[in-house]
PDB file of N, CA and C in Angstrom:
ATOM      1  N   GLN A 994     -10.301   6.853  12.328  1.00  0.00           N
ATOM      2  CA  GLN A 994     -11.477   6.467  11.590  1.00  0.00           C
ATOM      3  C   GLN A 994     -11.604   4.968  11.439  1.00  0.00           C
ATOM      4  N   VAL A 995     -10.654   4.222  11.975  1.00  0.00           N
ATOM      5  CA  VAL A 995     -10.749   2.771  11.920  1.00  0.00           C
ATOM      6  C   VAL A 995     -11.013   2.197  13.313  1.00  0.00           C
ATOM      7  N   GLY A 996     -11.490   3.034  14.224  1.00  0.00           N
ATOM      8  CA  GLY A 996     -11.731   2.617  15.596  1.00  0.00           C
ATOM      9  C   GLY A 996     -12.723   1.482  15.729  1.00  0.00           C
ATOM     10  N   GLY A 997     -13.742   1.451  14.903  1.00  0.00           N
ATOM     11  CA  GLY A 997     -14.740   0.398  14.962  1.00  0.00           C
ATOM     12  C   GLY A 997     -14.468  -0.757  14.028  1.00  0.00           C
ATOM     13  N   CYS A 998     -13.287  -0.801  13.467  1.00  0.00           N
ATOM     14  CA  CYS A 998     -12.938  -1.830  12.485  1.00  0.00           C
ATOM     15  C   CYS A 998     -12.106  -2.934  13.130  1.00  0.00           C
ATOM     16  N   THR A 999     -12.083  -4.076  12.487  1.00  0.00           N
ATOM     17  CA  THR A 999     -11.285  -5.200  12.963  1.00  0.00           C
ATOM     18  C   THR A 999      -9.942  -5.210  12.240  1.00  0.00           C
ATOM     19  N   PRO A1000      -8.837  -5.123  12.981  1.00  0.00           N
ATOM     20  CA  PRO A1000      -7.524  -5.192  12.332  1.00  0.00           C
ATOM     21  C   PRO A1000      -7.233  -6.611  11.855  1.00  0.00           C
ATOM     22  N   LEU A1001      -6.742  -6.734  10.636  1.00  0.00           N
ATOM     23  CA  LEU A1001      -6.460  -8.040  10.052  1.00  0.00           C
ATOM     24  C   LEU A1001      -4.969  -8.313   9.886  1.00  0.00           C
ATOM     25  N   GLY A1002      -4.161  -7.290  10.022  1.00  0.00           N
ATOM     26  CA  GLY A1002      -2.723  -7.464   9.870  1.00  0.00           C
ATOM     27  C   GLY A1002      -2.116  -6.368   9.024  1.00  0.00           C
ATOM     28  N   LYS A1003      -0.894  -6.604   8.621  1.00  0.00           N
ATOM     29  CA  LYS A1003      -0.168  -5.642   7.798  1.00  0.00           C
ATOM     30  C   LYS A1003       0.336  -6.331   6.551  1.00  0.00           C
ATOM     31  N   VAL A1004       0.413  -5.565   5.472  1.00  0.00           N
ATOM     32  CA  VAL A1004       0.962  -6.075   4.218  1.00  0.00           C
ATOM     33  C   VAL A1004       2.073  -5.141   3.760  1.00  0.00           C
ATOM     34  N   SER A1005       3.075  -5.712   3.165  1.00  0.00           N
ATOM     35  CA  SER A1005       4.198  -4.953   2.631  1.00  0.00           C
ATOM     36  C   SER A1005       4.223  -5.166   1.122  1.00  0.00           C
ATOM     37  N   VAL A1006       4.254  -4.079   0.379  1.00  0.00           N
ATOM     38  CA  VAL A1006       4.282  -4.164  -1.075  1.00  0.00           C
ATOM     39  C   VAL A1006       5.448  -3.338  -1.611  1.00  0.00           C
ATOM     40  N   ASN A1007       5.887  -3.673  -2.806  1.00  0.00           N
ATOM     41  CA  ASN A1007       6.957  -2.891  -3.430  1.00  0.00           C
ATOM     42  C   ASN A1007       6.824  -2.920  -4.940  1.00  0.00           C
ATOM     43  N   VAL A1008       7.314  -1.865  -5.555  1.00  0.00           N
ATOM     44  CA  VAL A1008       7.329  -1.723  -7.005  1.00  0.00           C
ATOM     45  C   VAL A1008       8.686  -1.167  -7.418  1.00  0.00           C
ATOM     46  N   LEU A1009       8.969  -1.260  -8.704  1.00  0.00           N
ATOM     47  CA  LEU A1009      10.199  -0.653  -9.214  1.00  0.00           C
ATOM     48  C   LEU A1009      10.080   0.864  -9.135  1.00  0.00           C
ATOM     49  N   ALA A1010      10.995   1.481  -8.427  1.00  0.00           N
ATOM     50  CA  ALA A1010      10.989   2.935  -8.312  1.00  0.00           C
ATOM     51  C   ALA A1010      11.988   3.556  -9.287  1.00  0.00           C
ATOM     52  N   LYS A1011      12.881   2.736  -9.770  1.00  0.00           N
ATOM     53  CA  LYS A1011      13.916   3.222 -10.681  1.00  0.00           C
ATOM     54  C   LYS A1011      14.084   2.196 -11.781  1.00  0.00           C
ATOM     55  N   VAL A1012      14.098   2.671 -13.011  1.00  0.00           N
ATOM     56  CA  VAL A1012      14.301   1.809 -14.169  1.00  0.00           C
ATOM     57  C   VAL A1012      15.560   2.298 -14.865  1.00  0.00           C
ATOM     58  N   GLY A1013      16.607   1.504 -14.767  1.00  0.00           N
ATOM     59  CA  GLY A1013      17.886   1.938 -15.321  1.00  0.00           C
ATOM     60  C   GLY A1013      18.374   3.170 -14.577  1.00  0.00           C
ATOM     61  N   ILE A1014      18.622   4.226 -15.315  1.00  0.00           N
ATOM     62  CA  ILE A1014      19.086   5.466 -14.690  1.00  0.00           C
ATOM     63  C   ILE A1014      17.929   6.422 -14.397  1.00  0.00           C
ATOM     64  N   TYR A1015      16.715   6.001 -14.728  1.00  0.00           N
ATOM     65  CA  TYR A1015      15.548   6.870 -14.575  1.00  0.00           C
ATOM     66  C   TYR A1015      14.767   6.545 -13.305  1.00  0.00           C
ATOM     67  N   THR A1016      14.468   7.559 -12.524  1.00  0.00           N
ATOM     68  CA  THR A1016      13.627   7.409 -11.343  1.00  0.00           C
ATOM     69  C   THR A1016      12.188   7.677 -11.760  1.00  0.00           C
ATOM     70  N   ARG A1017      11.291   6.766 -11.405  1.00  0.00           N
ATOM     71  CA  ARG A1017       9.882   6.901 -11.777  1.00  0.00           C
ATOM     72  C   ARG A1017       9.219   8.037 -11.011  1.00  0.00           C
ATOM     73  N   ASP A1018       8.183   8.592 -11.612  1.00  0.00           N
ATOM     74  CA  ASP A1018       7.390   9.658 -11.013  1.00  0.00           C
ATOM     75  C   ASP A1018       6.791   9.184  -9.691  1.00  0.00           C
ATOM     76  N   MET A1019       6.868  10.022  -8.648  1.00  0.00           N
ATOM     77  CA  MET A1019       6.406   9.654  -7.318  1.00  0.00           C
ATOM     78  C   MET A1019       4.923   9.283  -7.298  1.00  0.00           C
ATOM     79  N   GLN A1020       4.103  10.017  -8.030  1.00  0.00           N
ATOM     80  CA  GLN A1020       2.669   9.731  -8.054  1.00  0.00           C
ATOM     81  C   GLN A1020       2.390   8.365  -8.696  1.00  0.00           C
ATOM     82  N   ALA A1021       3.103   8.038  -9.743  1.00  0.00           N
ATOM     83  CA  ALA A1021       2.926   6.741 -10.392  1.00  0.00           C
ATOM     84  C   ALA A1021       3.323   5.607  -9.448  1.00  0.00           C
ATOM     85  N   VAL A1022       4.429   5.786  -8.738  1.00  0.00           N
ATOM     86  CA  VAL A1022       4.880   4.784  -7.773  1.00  0.00           C
ATOM     87  C   VAL A1022       3.842   4.632  -6.664  1.00  0.00           C
ATOM     88  N   ASP A1023       3.346   5.752  -6.115  1.00  0.00           N
ATOM     89  CA  ASP A1023       2.330   5.712  -5.056  1.00  0.00           C
ATOM     90  C   ASP A1023       1.051   5.024  -5.530  1.00  0.00           C
ATOM     91  N   ASN A1024       0.626   5.312  -6.754  1.00  0.00           N
ATOM     92  CA  ASN A1024      -0.573   4.670  -7.294  1.00  0.00           C
ATOM     93  C   ASN A1024      -0.394   3.164  -7.419  1.00  0.00           C
ATOM     94  N   ASN A1025       0.780   2.747  -7.887  1.00  0.00           N
ATOM     95  CA  ASN A1025       1.063   1.308  -8.004  1.00  0.00           C
ATOM     96  C   ASN A1025       1.104   0.634  -6.634  1.00  0.00           C
ATOM     97  N   LEU A1026       1.711   1.299  -5.655  1.00  0.00           N
ATOM     98  CA  LEU A1026       1.771   0.746  -4.301  1.00  0.00           C
ATOM     99  C   LEU A1026       0.374   0.602  -3.709  1.00  0.00           C
ATOM    100  N   LEU A1027      -0.467   1.608  -3.915  1.00  0.00           N
ATOM    101  CA  LEU A1027      -1.830   1.559  -3.397  1.00  0.00           C
ATOM    102  C   LEU A1027      -2.625   0.424  -4.038  1.00  0.00           C
ATOM    103  N   GLN A1028      -2.486   0.244  -5.345  1.00  0.00           N
ATOM    104  CA  GLN A1028      -3.205  -0.836  -6.025  1.00  0.00           C
ATOM    105  C   GLN A1028      -2.755  -2.198  -5.516  1.00  0.00           C
ATOM    106  N   LEU A1029      -1.457  -2.374  -5.355  1.00  0.00           N
ATOM    107  CA  LEU A1029      -0.955  -3.642  -4.825  1.00  0.00           C
ATOM    108  C   LEU A1029      -1.435  -3.862  -3.392  1.00  0.00           C
ATOM    109  N   GLY A1030      -1.469  -2.783  -2.602  1.00  0.00           N
ATOM    110  CA  GLY A1030      -1.982  -2.882  -1.235  1.00  0.00           C
ATOM    111  C   GLY A1030      -3.437  -3.301  -1.211  1.00  0.00           C
ATOM    112  N   ARG A1031      -4.236  -2.746  -2.110  1.00  0.00           N
ATOM    113  CA  ARG A1031      -5.651  -3.132  -2.212  1.00  0.00           C
ATOM    114  C   ARG A1031      -5.787  -4.610  -2.568  1.00  0.00           C
ATOM    115  N   ASN A1032      -4.979  -5.065  -3.502  1.00  0.00           N
ATOM    116  CA  ASN A1032      -5.018  -6.471  -3.897  1.00  0.00           C
ATOM    117  C   ASN A1032      -4.693  -7.385  -2.713  1.00  0.00           C
ATOM    118  N   GLU A1033      -3.693  -7.005  -1.946  1.00  0.00           N
ATOM    119  CA  GLU A1033      -3.308  -7.803  -0.781  1.00  0.00           C
ATOM    120  C   GLU A1033      -4.386  -7.751   0.301  1.00  0.00           C
ATOM    121  N   ALA A1034      -5.032  -6.608   0.464  1.00  0.00           N
ATOM    122  CA  ALA A1034      -6.100  -6.469   1.458  1.00  0.00           C
ATOM    123  C   ALA A1034      -7.262  -7.402   1.138  1.00  0.00           C
ATOM    124  N   VAL A1035      -7.602  -7.514  -0.132  1.00  0.00           N
ATOM    125  CA  VAL A1035      -8.677  -8.414  -0.551  1.00  0.00           C
ATOM    126  C   VAL A1035      -8.317  -9.853  -0.192  1.00  0.00           C
ATOM    127  N   ALA A1036      -7.066 -10.222  -0.366  1.00  0.00           N
ATOM    128  CA  ALA A1036      -6.626 -11.574  -0.030  1.00  0.00           C
ATOM    129  C   ALA A1036      -6.791 -11.866   1.461  1.00  0.00           C
ATOM    130  N   LEU A1037      -6.764 -10.815   2.295  1.00  0.00           N
ATOM    131  CA  LEU A1037      -6.960 -10.965   3.736  1.00  0.00           C
ATOM    132  C   LEU A1037      -8.416 -10.731   4.141  1.00  0.00           C
ATOM    133  N   SER A1038      -9.283 -10.548   3.170  1.00  0.00           N
ATOM    134  CA  SER A1038     -10.708 -10.221   3.392  1.00  0.00           C
ATOM    135  C   SER A1038     -10.888  -8.842   4.006  1.00  0.00           C
ATOM    136  N   GLY A1039      -9.947  -7.957   3.779  1.00  0.00           N
ATOM    137  CA  GLY A1039     -10.039  -6.591   4.286  1.00  0.00           C
ATOM    138  C   GLY A1039     -10.667  -5.662   3.270  1.00  0.00           C
ATOM    139  N   ASN A1040     -11.155  -4.521   3.761  1.00  0.00           N
ATOM    140  CA  ASN A1040     -11.748  -3.532   2.860  1.00  0.00           C
ATOM    141  C   ASN A1040     -11.249  -2.116   3.127  1.00  0.00           C
ATOM    142  N   THR A1041     -10.286  -1.971   4.045  1.00  0.00           N
ATOM    143  CA  THR A1041      -9.756  -0.655   4.378  1.00  0.00           C
ATOM    144  C   THR A1041      -8.248  -0.746   4.562  1.00  0.00           C
ATOM    145  N   LEU A1042      -7.530   0.202   3.970  1.00  0.00           N
ATOM    146  CA  LEU A1042      -6.079   0.286   4.101  1.00  0.00           C
ATOM    147  C   LEU A1042      -5.692   1.579   4.786  1.00  0.00           C
ATOM    148  N   VAL A1043      -4.671   1.506   5.624  1.00  0.00           N
ATOM    149  CA  VAL A1043      -4.094   2.697   6.234  1.00  0.00           C
ATOM    150  C   VAL A1043      -2.588   2.601   6.041  1.00  0.00           C
ATOM    151  N   LYS A1044      -1.983   3.652   5.487  1.00  0.00           N
ATOM    152  CA  LYS A1044      -0.535   3.640   5.317  1.00  0.00           C
ATOM    153  C   LYS A1044       0.111   3.558   6.690  1.00  0.00           C
ATOM    154  N   ASP A1045       1.005   2.589   6.853  1.00  0.00           N
ATOM    155  CA  ASP A1045       1.683   2.406   8.127  1.00  0.00           C
ATOM    156  C   ASP A1045       3.038   3.106   8.100  1.00  0.00           C
ATOM    157  N   HIS A1046       3.898   2.693   7.222  1.00  0.00           N
ATOM    158  CA  HIS A1046       5.167   3.387   7.028  1.00  0.00           C
ATOM    159  C   HIS A1046       5.749   3.034   5.668  1.00  0.00           C
ATOM    160  N   MET A1047       6.636   3.891   5.226  1.00  0.00           N
ATOM    161  CA  MET A1047       7.288   3.704   3.931  1.00  0.00           C
ATOM    162  C   MET A1047       8.784   3.552   4.203  1.00  0.00           C
ATOM    163  N   PRO A1048       9.264   2.313   4.255  1.00  0.00           N
ATOM    164  CA  PRO A1048      10.663   2.097   4.604  1.00  0.00           C
ATOM    165  C   PRO A1048      11.650   2.733   3.620  1.00  0.00           C
ATOM    166  N   GLU A1049      11.279   2.780   2.358  1.00  0.00           N
ATOM    167  CA  GLU A1049      12.094   3.449   1.347  1.00  0.00           C
ATOM    168  C   GLU A1049      11.236   3.667   0.104  1.00  0.00           C
ATOM    169  N   TYR A1050      11.712   4.511  -0.769  1.00  0.00           N
ATOM    170  CA  TYR A1050      10.978   4.834  -1.983  1.00  0.00           C
ATOM    171  C   TYR A1050      10.736   3.575  -2.798  1.00  0.00           C
ATOM    172  N   GLY A1051       9.477   3.317  -3.130  1.00  0.00           N
ATOM    173  CA  GLY A1051       9.120   2.128  -3.895  1.00  0.00           C
ATOM    174  C   GLY A1051       8.597   1.001  -3.025  1.00  0.00           C
ATOM    175  N   LYS A1052       8.573   1.221  -1.704  1.00  0.00           N
ATOM    176  CA  LYS A1052       8.056   0.212  -0.780  1.00  0.00           C
ATOM    177  C   LYS A1052       7.050   0.889   0.150  1.00  0.00           C
ATOM    178  N   GLN A1053       6.046   0.118   0.574  1.00  0.00           N
ATOM    179  CA  GLN A1053       5.018   0.665   1.467  1.00  0.00           C
ATOM    180  C   GLN A1053       4.476  -0.459   2.339  1.00  0.00           C
ATOM    181  N   VAL A1054       4.217  -0.138   3.594  1.00  0.00           N
ATOM    182  CA  VAL A1054       3.558  -1.064   4.499  1.00  0.00           C
ATOM    183  C   VAL A1054       2.174  -0.473   4.811  1.00  0.00           C
ATOM    184  N   PHE A1055       1.154  -1.302   4.680  1.00  0.00           N
ATOM    185  CA  PHE A1055      -0.216  -0.892   4.979  1.00  0.00           C
ATOM    186  C   PHE A1055      -0.773  -1.737   6.113  1.00  0.00           C
ATOM    187  N   ALA A1056      -1.560  -1.115   6.984  1.00  0.00           N
ATOM    188  CA  ALA A1056      -2.370  -1.852   7.954  1.00  0.00           C
ATOM    189  C   ALA A1056      -3.689  -2.154   7.270  1.00  0.00           C
ATOM    190  N   VAL A1057      -4.185  -3.389   7.417  1.00  0.00           N
ATOM    191  CA  VAL A1057      -5.414  -3.821   6.755  1.00  0.00           C
ATOM    192  C   VAL A1057      -6.499  -4.020   7.812  1.00  0.00           C
ATOM    193  N   TYR A1058      -7.680  -3.500   7.519  1.00  0.00           N
ATOM    194  CA  TYR A1058      -8.820  -3.595   8.428  1.00  0.00           C
ATOM    195  C   TYR A1058     -10.055  -4.094   7.687  1.00  0.00           C
ATOM    196  N   LYS A1059     -10.951  -4.696   8.451  1.00  0.00           N
ATOM    197  CA  LYS A1059     -12.268  -5.070   7.943  1.00  0.00           C
ATOM    198  C   LYS A1059     -13.260  -4.141   8.653  1.00  0.00           C
ATOM    199  N   CYS A1060     -13.877  -3.255   7.884  1.00  0.00           N
ATOM    200  CA  CYS A1060     -14.827  -2.287   8.428  1.00  0.00           C
ATOM    201  C   CYS A1060     -16.217  -2.577   7.884  1.00  0.00           C
ATOM    202  N   ARG A1061     -17.202  -2.275   8.683  1.00  0.00           N
ATOM    203  CA  ARG A1061     -18.577  -2.451   8.215  1.00  0.00           C
ATOM    204  C   ARG A1061     -18.909  -1.352   7.227  1.00  0.00           C
ATOM    205  N   PRO A1062     -19.674  -1.701   6.178  1.00  0.00           N
ATOM    206  CA  PRO A1062     -20.032  -0.687   5.175  1.00  0.00           C
ATOM    207  C   PRO A1062     -21.011   0.338   5.695  1.00  0.00           C
TER     208      PRO A1062
END
């Protein structure tokens, strides 16, 4: 679905997945990663994110694209 979009690069984001002895809820971690990815995409003038890979829990790499509205 990003075939007609311009690739702008990749961004890597991370959040705390574990606080002390407690592991954070997966959905909360994913939501935080997505928000940080969106923030980074804006800095690159992008408007579309695609999950590229998740090297480990609490980290995410996104491909950033500029797509026409």
